[in-house]
Coordinates of C-alpha atoms and ligand atoms in Angstrom, one line a residue:
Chain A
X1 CA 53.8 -23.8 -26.5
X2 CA 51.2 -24.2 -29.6
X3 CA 49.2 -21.3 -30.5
X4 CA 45.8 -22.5 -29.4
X5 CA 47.8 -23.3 -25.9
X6 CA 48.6 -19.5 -25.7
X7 CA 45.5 -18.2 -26.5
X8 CA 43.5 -20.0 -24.6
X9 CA 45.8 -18.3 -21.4
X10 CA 45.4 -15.3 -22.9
X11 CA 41.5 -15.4 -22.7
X12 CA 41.6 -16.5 -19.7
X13 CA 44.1 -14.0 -17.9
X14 CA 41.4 -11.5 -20.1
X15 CA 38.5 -12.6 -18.7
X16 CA 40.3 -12.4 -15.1
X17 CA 41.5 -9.6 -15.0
X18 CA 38.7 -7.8 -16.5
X19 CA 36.7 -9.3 -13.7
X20 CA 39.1 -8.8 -10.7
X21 CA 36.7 -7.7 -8.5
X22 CA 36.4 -11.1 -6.8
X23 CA 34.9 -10.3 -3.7
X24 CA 31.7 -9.0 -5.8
X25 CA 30.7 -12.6 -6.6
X26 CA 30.4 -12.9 -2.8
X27 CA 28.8 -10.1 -1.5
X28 CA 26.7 -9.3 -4.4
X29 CA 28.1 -5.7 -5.2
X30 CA 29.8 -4.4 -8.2
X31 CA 32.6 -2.6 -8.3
X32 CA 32.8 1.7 -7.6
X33 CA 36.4 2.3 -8.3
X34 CA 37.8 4.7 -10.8
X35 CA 39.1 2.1 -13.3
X36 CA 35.5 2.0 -14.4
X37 CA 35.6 5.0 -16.2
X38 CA 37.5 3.0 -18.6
X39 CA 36.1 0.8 -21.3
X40 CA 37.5 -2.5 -21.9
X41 CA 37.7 -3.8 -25.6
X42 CA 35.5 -7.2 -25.1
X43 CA 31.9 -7.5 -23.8
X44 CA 32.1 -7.3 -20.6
X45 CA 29.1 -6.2 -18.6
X46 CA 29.4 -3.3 -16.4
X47 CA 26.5 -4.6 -14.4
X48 CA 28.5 -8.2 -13.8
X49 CA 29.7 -8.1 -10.0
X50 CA 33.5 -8.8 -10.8
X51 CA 33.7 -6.2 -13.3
X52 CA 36.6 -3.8 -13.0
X53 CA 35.8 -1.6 -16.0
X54 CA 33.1 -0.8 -18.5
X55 CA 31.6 -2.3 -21.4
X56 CA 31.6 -0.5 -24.7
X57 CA 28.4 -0.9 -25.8
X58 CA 26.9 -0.3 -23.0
X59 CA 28.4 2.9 -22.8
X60 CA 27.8 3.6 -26.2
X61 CA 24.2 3.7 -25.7
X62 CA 24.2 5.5 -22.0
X63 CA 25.4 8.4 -24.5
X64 CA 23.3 8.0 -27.3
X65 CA 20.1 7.6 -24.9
X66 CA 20.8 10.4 -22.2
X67 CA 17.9 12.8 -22.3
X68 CA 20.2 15.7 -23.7
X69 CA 21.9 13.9 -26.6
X70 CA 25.9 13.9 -26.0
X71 CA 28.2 12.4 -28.8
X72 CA 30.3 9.9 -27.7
X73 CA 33.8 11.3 -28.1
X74 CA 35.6 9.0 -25.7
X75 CA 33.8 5.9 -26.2
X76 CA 33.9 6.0 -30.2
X77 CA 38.0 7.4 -29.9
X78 CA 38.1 4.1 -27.6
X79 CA 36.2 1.5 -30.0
X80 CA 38.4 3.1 -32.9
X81 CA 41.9 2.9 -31.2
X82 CA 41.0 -0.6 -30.1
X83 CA 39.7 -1.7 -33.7
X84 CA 42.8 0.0 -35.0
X85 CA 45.5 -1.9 -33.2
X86 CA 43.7 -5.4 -33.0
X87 CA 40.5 -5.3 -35.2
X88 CA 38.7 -8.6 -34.5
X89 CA 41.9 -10.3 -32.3
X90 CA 39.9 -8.6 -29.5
X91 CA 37.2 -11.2 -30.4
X92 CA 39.9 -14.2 -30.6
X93 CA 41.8 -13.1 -27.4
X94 CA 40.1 -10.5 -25.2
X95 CA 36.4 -10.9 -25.1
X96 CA 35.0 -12.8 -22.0
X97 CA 31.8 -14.0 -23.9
X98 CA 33.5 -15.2 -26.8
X99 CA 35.9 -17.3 -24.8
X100 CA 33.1 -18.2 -22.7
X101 CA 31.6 -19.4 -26.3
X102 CA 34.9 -21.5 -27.2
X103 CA 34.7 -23.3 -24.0
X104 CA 31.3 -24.0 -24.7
X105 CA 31.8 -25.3 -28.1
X106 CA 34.5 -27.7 -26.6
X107 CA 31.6 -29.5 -25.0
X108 CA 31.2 -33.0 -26.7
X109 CA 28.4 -32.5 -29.0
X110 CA 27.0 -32.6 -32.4
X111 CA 28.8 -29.8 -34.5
X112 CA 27.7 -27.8 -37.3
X113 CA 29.1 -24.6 -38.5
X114 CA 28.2 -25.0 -42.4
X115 CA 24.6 -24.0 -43.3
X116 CA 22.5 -22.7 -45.9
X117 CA 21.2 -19.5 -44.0
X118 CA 24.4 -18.5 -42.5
X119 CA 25.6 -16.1 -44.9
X120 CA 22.1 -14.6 -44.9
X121 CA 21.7 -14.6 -41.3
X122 CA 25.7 -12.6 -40.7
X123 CA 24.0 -9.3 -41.5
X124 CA 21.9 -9.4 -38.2
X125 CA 24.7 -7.9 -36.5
X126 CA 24.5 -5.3 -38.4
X127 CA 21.0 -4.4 -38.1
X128 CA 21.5 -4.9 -34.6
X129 CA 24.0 -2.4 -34.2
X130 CA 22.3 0.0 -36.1
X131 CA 19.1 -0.4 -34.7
X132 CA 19.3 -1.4 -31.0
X133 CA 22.2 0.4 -30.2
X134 CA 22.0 3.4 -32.6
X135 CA 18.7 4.6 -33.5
X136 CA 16.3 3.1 -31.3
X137 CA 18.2 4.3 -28.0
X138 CA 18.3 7.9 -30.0
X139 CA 14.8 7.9 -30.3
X140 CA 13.4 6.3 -27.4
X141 CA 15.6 8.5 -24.5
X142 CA 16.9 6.0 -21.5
X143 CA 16.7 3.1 -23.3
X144 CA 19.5 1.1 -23.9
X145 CA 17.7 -1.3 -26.3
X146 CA 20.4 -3.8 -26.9
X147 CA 21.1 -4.4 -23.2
X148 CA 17.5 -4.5 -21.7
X149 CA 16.1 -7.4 -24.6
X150 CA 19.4 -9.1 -26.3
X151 CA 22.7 -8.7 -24.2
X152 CA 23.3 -12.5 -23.5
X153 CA 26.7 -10.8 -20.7
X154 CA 23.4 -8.6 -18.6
X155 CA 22.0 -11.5 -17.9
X156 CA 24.8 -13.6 -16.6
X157 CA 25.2 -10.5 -14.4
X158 CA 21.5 -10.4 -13.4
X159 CA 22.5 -14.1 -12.5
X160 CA 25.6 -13.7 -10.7
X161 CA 23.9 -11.0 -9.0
X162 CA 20.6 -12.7 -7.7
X163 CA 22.8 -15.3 -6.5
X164 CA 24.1 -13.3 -4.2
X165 CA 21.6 -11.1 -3.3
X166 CA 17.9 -11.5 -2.6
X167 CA 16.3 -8.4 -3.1
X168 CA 17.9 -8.9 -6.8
X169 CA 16.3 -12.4 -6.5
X170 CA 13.0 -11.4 -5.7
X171 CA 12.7 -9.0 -8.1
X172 CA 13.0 -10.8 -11.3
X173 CA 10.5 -10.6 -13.5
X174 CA 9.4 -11.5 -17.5
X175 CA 11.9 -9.3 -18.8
X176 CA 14.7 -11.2 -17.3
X177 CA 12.7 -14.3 -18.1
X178 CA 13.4 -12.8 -21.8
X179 CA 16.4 -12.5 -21.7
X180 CA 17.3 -15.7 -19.6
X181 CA 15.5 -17.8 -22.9
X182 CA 17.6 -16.3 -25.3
X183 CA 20.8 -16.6 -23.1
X184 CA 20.0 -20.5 -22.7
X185 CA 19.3 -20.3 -26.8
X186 CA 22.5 -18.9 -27.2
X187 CA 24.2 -21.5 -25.1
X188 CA 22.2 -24.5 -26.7
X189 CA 23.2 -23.3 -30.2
X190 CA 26.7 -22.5 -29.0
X191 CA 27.3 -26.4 -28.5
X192 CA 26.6 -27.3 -32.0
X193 CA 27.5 -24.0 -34.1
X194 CA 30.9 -22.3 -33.1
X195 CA 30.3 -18.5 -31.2
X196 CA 26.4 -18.0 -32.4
X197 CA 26.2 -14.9 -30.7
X198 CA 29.6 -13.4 -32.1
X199 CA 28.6 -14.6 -35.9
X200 CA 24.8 -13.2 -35.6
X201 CA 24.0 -11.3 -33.3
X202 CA 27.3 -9.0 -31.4
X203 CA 27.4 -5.5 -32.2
X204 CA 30.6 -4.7 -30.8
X205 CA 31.9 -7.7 -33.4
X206 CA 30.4 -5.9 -36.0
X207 CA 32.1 -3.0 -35.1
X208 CA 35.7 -4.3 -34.5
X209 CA 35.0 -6.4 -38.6
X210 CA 35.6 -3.4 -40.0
X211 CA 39.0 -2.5 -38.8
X212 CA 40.0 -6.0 -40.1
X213 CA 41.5 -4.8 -43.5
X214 CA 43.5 -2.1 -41.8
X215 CA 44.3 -3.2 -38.0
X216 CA 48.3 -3.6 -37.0
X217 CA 47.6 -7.4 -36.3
X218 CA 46.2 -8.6 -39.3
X219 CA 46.6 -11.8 -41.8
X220 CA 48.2 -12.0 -44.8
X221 CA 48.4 -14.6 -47.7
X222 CA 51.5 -15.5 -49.8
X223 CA 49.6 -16.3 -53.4
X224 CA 53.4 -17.7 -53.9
X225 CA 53.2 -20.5 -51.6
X226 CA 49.3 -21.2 -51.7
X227 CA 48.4 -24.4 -53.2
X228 CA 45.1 -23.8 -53.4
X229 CA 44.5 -27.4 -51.0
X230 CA 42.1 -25.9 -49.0
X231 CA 43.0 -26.9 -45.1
X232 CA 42.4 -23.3 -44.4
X233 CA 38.9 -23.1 -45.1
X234 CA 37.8 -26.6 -43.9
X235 CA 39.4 -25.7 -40.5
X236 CA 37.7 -22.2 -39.9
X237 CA 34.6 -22.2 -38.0
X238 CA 33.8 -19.0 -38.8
X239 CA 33.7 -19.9 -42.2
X240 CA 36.2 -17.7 -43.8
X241 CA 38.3 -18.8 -46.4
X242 CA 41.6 -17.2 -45.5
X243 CA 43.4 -17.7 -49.2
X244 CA 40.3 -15.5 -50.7
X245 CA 39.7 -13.2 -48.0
X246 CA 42.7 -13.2 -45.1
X247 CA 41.0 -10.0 -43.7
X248 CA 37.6 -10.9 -43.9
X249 CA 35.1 -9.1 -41.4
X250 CA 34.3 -12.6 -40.0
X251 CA 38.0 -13.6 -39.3
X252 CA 38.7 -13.6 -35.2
X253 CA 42.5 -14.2 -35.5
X254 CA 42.0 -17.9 -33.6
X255 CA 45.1 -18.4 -36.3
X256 CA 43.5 -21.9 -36.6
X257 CA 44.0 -21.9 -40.4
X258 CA 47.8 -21.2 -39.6
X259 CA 48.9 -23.5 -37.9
X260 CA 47.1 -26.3 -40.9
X261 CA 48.6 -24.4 -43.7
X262 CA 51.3 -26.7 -44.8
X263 CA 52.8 -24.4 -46.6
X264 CA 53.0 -21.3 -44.3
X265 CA 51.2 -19.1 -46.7
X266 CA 49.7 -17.6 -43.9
X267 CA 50.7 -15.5 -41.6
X268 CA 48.9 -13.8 -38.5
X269 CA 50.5 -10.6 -36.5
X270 CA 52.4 -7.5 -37.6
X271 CA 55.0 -7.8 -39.9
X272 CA 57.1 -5.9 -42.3
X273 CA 55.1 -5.5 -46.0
X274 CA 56.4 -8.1 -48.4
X275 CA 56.9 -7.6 -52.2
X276 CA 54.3 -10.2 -53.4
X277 CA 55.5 -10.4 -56.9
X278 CA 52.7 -9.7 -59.6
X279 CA 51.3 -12.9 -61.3
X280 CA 52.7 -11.9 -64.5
X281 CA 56.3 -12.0 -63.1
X282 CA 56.0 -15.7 -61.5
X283 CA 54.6 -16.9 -64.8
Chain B
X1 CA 55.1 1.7 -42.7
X2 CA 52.9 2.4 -45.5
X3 CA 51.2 -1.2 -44.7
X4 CA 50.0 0.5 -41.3
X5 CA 49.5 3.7 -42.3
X6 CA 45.9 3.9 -42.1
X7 CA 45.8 2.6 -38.9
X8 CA 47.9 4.8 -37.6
X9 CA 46.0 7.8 -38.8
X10 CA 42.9 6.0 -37.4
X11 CA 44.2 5.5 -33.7
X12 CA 45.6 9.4 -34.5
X13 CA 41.7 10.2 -35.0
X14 CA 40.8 8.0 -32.2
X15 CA 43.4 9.9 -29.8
X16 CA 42.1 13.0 -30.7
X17 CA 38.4 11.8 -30.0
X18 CA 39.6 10.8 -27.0
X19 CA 40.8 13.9 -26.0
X20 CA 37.6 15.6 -27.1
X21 CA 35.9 13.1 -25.0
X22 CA 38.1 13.7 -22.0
X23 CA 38.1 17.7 -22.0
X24 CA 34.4 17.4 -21.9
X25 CA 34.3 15.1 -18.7
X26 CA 33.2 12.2 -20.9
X27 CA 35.2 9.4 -18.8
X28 CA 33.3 10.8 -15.1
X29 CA 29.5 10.0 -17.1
X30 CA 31.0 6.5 -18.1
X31 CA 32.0 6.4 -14.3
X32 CA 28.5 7.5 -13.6
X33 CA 26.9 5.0 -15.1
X34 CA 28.6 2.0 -14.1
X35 CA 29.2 2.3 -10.7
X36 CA 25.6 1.4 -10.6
X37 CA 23.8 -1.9 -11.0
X38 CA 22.1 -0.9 -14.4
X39 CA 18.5 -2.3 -14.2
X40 CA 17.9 -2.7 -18.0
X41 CA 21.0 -4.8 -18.2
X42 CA 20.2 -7.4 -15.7
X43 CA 17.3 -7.9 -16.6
X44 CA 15.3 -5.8 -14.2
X45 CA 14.3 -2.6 -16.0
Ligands
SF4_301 S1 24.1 -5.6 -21.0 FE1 25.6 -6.2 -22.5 S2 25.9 -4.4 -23.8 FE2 24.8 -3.8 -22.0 S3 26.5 -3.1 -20.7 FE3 26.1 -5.2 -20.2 S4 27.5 -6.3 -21.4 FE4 27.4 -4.3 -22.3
SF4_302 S1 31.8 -10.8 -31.5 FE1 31.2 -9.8 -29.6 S2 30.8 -11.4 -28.0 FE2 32.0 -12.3 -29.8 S3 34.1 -12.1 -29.2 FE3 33.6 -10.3 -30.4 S4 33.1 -8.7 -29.0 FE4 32.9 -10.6 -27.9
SF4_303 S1 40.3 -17.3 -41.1 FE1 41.8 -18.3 -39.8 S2 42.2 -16.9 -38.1 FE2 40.3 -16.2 -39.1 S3 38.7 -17.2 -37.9 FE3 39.1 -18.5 -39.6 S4 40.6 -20.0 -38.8 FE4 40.6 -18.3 -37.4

């Protein structure tokens, strides 16, 4: 089976199991078990009726906005262990709104991914973890800033959940008509530019891009074999170029610029280091 | 080894965060919290 085959089961099997709670969709309730204590690595809201654990971020904030202020131990040892194993993977395999975005991008449609403002416009994750999920829920106590105005994954829960239930229905109001524009902006642009929400906007994204250089399943280049021809770069719609920068903060393992490399001077996964020999010895 | 050794002493830190985070009943407020519908996230608070 090719890679794309696999990872798109993966995903999938992610985004089940993460939302086992079937009967939820039905009777508009969300899950009470003890597996909720638990976050899971993706964005996944807590809120959403099939939901069988919790969502990071979400958490994150519910600590950093509690009227006495609480540091989150568990929920920061969590995000760390996870950004240690896998870094970004968790965005390429795990994370039910970034597959959701790769099925939207498979939608026939004009594509772009290449722009002038993109580079400029990568740092708003960062400015949204700092400030919506960091300082603004510090200072403003019970306010989990990111969730009530941005999180795209609330929202499909608020949906899921008025669906099925009609006091949630009836109590809708401009917020969620908010939040519902920028969910349907996020779609629209998700069917030209590839995961618009992961590249701009997702905290937990930013967070993961950091373990990139470090995590156990990472990429690495073979300057040896490179020729320099560039099929790497022109497939990557996140815009990496994996012969620079194999562990780039961008990079979501898809392993897209792999499986093009006719040379196999990629690799993706966890391997044994290899004596890259310096340029002055292959001369 | 030494390719993973920094991530090793990271999930290391992360364990023992974890364990911080569990002696001080940290899991039972994540509990807390999501066993009900949260307002702000669905769009209701
Ligand atoms: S609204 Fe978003 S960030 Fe908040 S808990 Fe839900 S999924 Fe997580
Ligand atoms: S960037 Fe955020 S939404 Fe995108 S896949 Fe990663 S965790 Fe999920
Ligand atoms: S660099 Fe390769 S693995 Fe990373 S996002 Fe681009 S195509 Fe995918």
């Amino acid at each position: 089976m090719d890679r794309k085959k696999i990872r798109f089961g993966i995903q999938a099997a992610s985004t089940l199991i993460q939302n086992a709670n079937f009967k939820g969709f039905f009777t508009g309730k969300i899950y009470e078990g003890a597996s909720k204590s638990v976050c899971v690595p993706g964005l996944n809201c807590y809120s959403c009726p099939g939901a069988v654990g919790s969502c990071p971020i979400g958490s994150l904030q519910s600590f950093l906005s509690g009227i006495k202020f609480k540091f989150p131990y568990y929920v920061l040892g969590l995000l760390i262990f996870f950004g240690a194993v896998a870094g970004r993977a968790i965005c390429g395999f795990l994370c039910p709104f970034g597959f959701l975005q790769d099925l939207i991008y498979k939608i026939p449609f004009y594509k772009k991914n290449k722009f002038k403002i993109d580079r400029f416009l990568r740092y708003l994750k960062y400015v949204v973890l700092l400030l919506l999920v960091i300082i603004l829920p510090m200072t403003f106590n019970l306010t989990p800033f990111f969730c009530k105005y941005v999180c795209p994954e609330g929202t499909i829960a608020g949906l899921m959940l008025s669906a099925a239930d009609s006091n949630v229905r009836s109590a809708l109001g401009p917020l969620f008509n908010w939040k519902f524009i920028l969910l349907m902006i996020f779609i629209i642009t998700g069917l030209i530019v590839r995961r618009p929400f992961c590249k701009y906007v997702c905290p937990l994204g930013a967070i993961y891009g950091f373990f990139n250089k470090i995590a156990i399943y990472r990429m690495s280049h073979d300057p040896n074999k490179c020729i320099h021809c560039g099929a790497c770069a022109k497939v990557c719609h996140m815009n990496v170029d994996p012969s620079k920068t194999p562990n780039s903060m961008e990079c979501i393992r898809c392993g897209d610029c792999v499986d093009v490399c006719p040379k196999n001077a990629l690799y993706l996964g966890v391997k044994k280091e290899r004596k890259v020999p310096k340029k002055s010895e292959t001369v | 080894m030494k390719r993973y050794l920094p991530a090793i002493l990271l999930m290391v830190c992360a364990a023992a965060l974890i364990g911080v985070g569990i002696y001080l009943r940290q899991p039972e407020s994540v509990l807390h919290k999501a066993v009900r519908i949260c307002m702000e996230c669905i769009g209701l608070g």
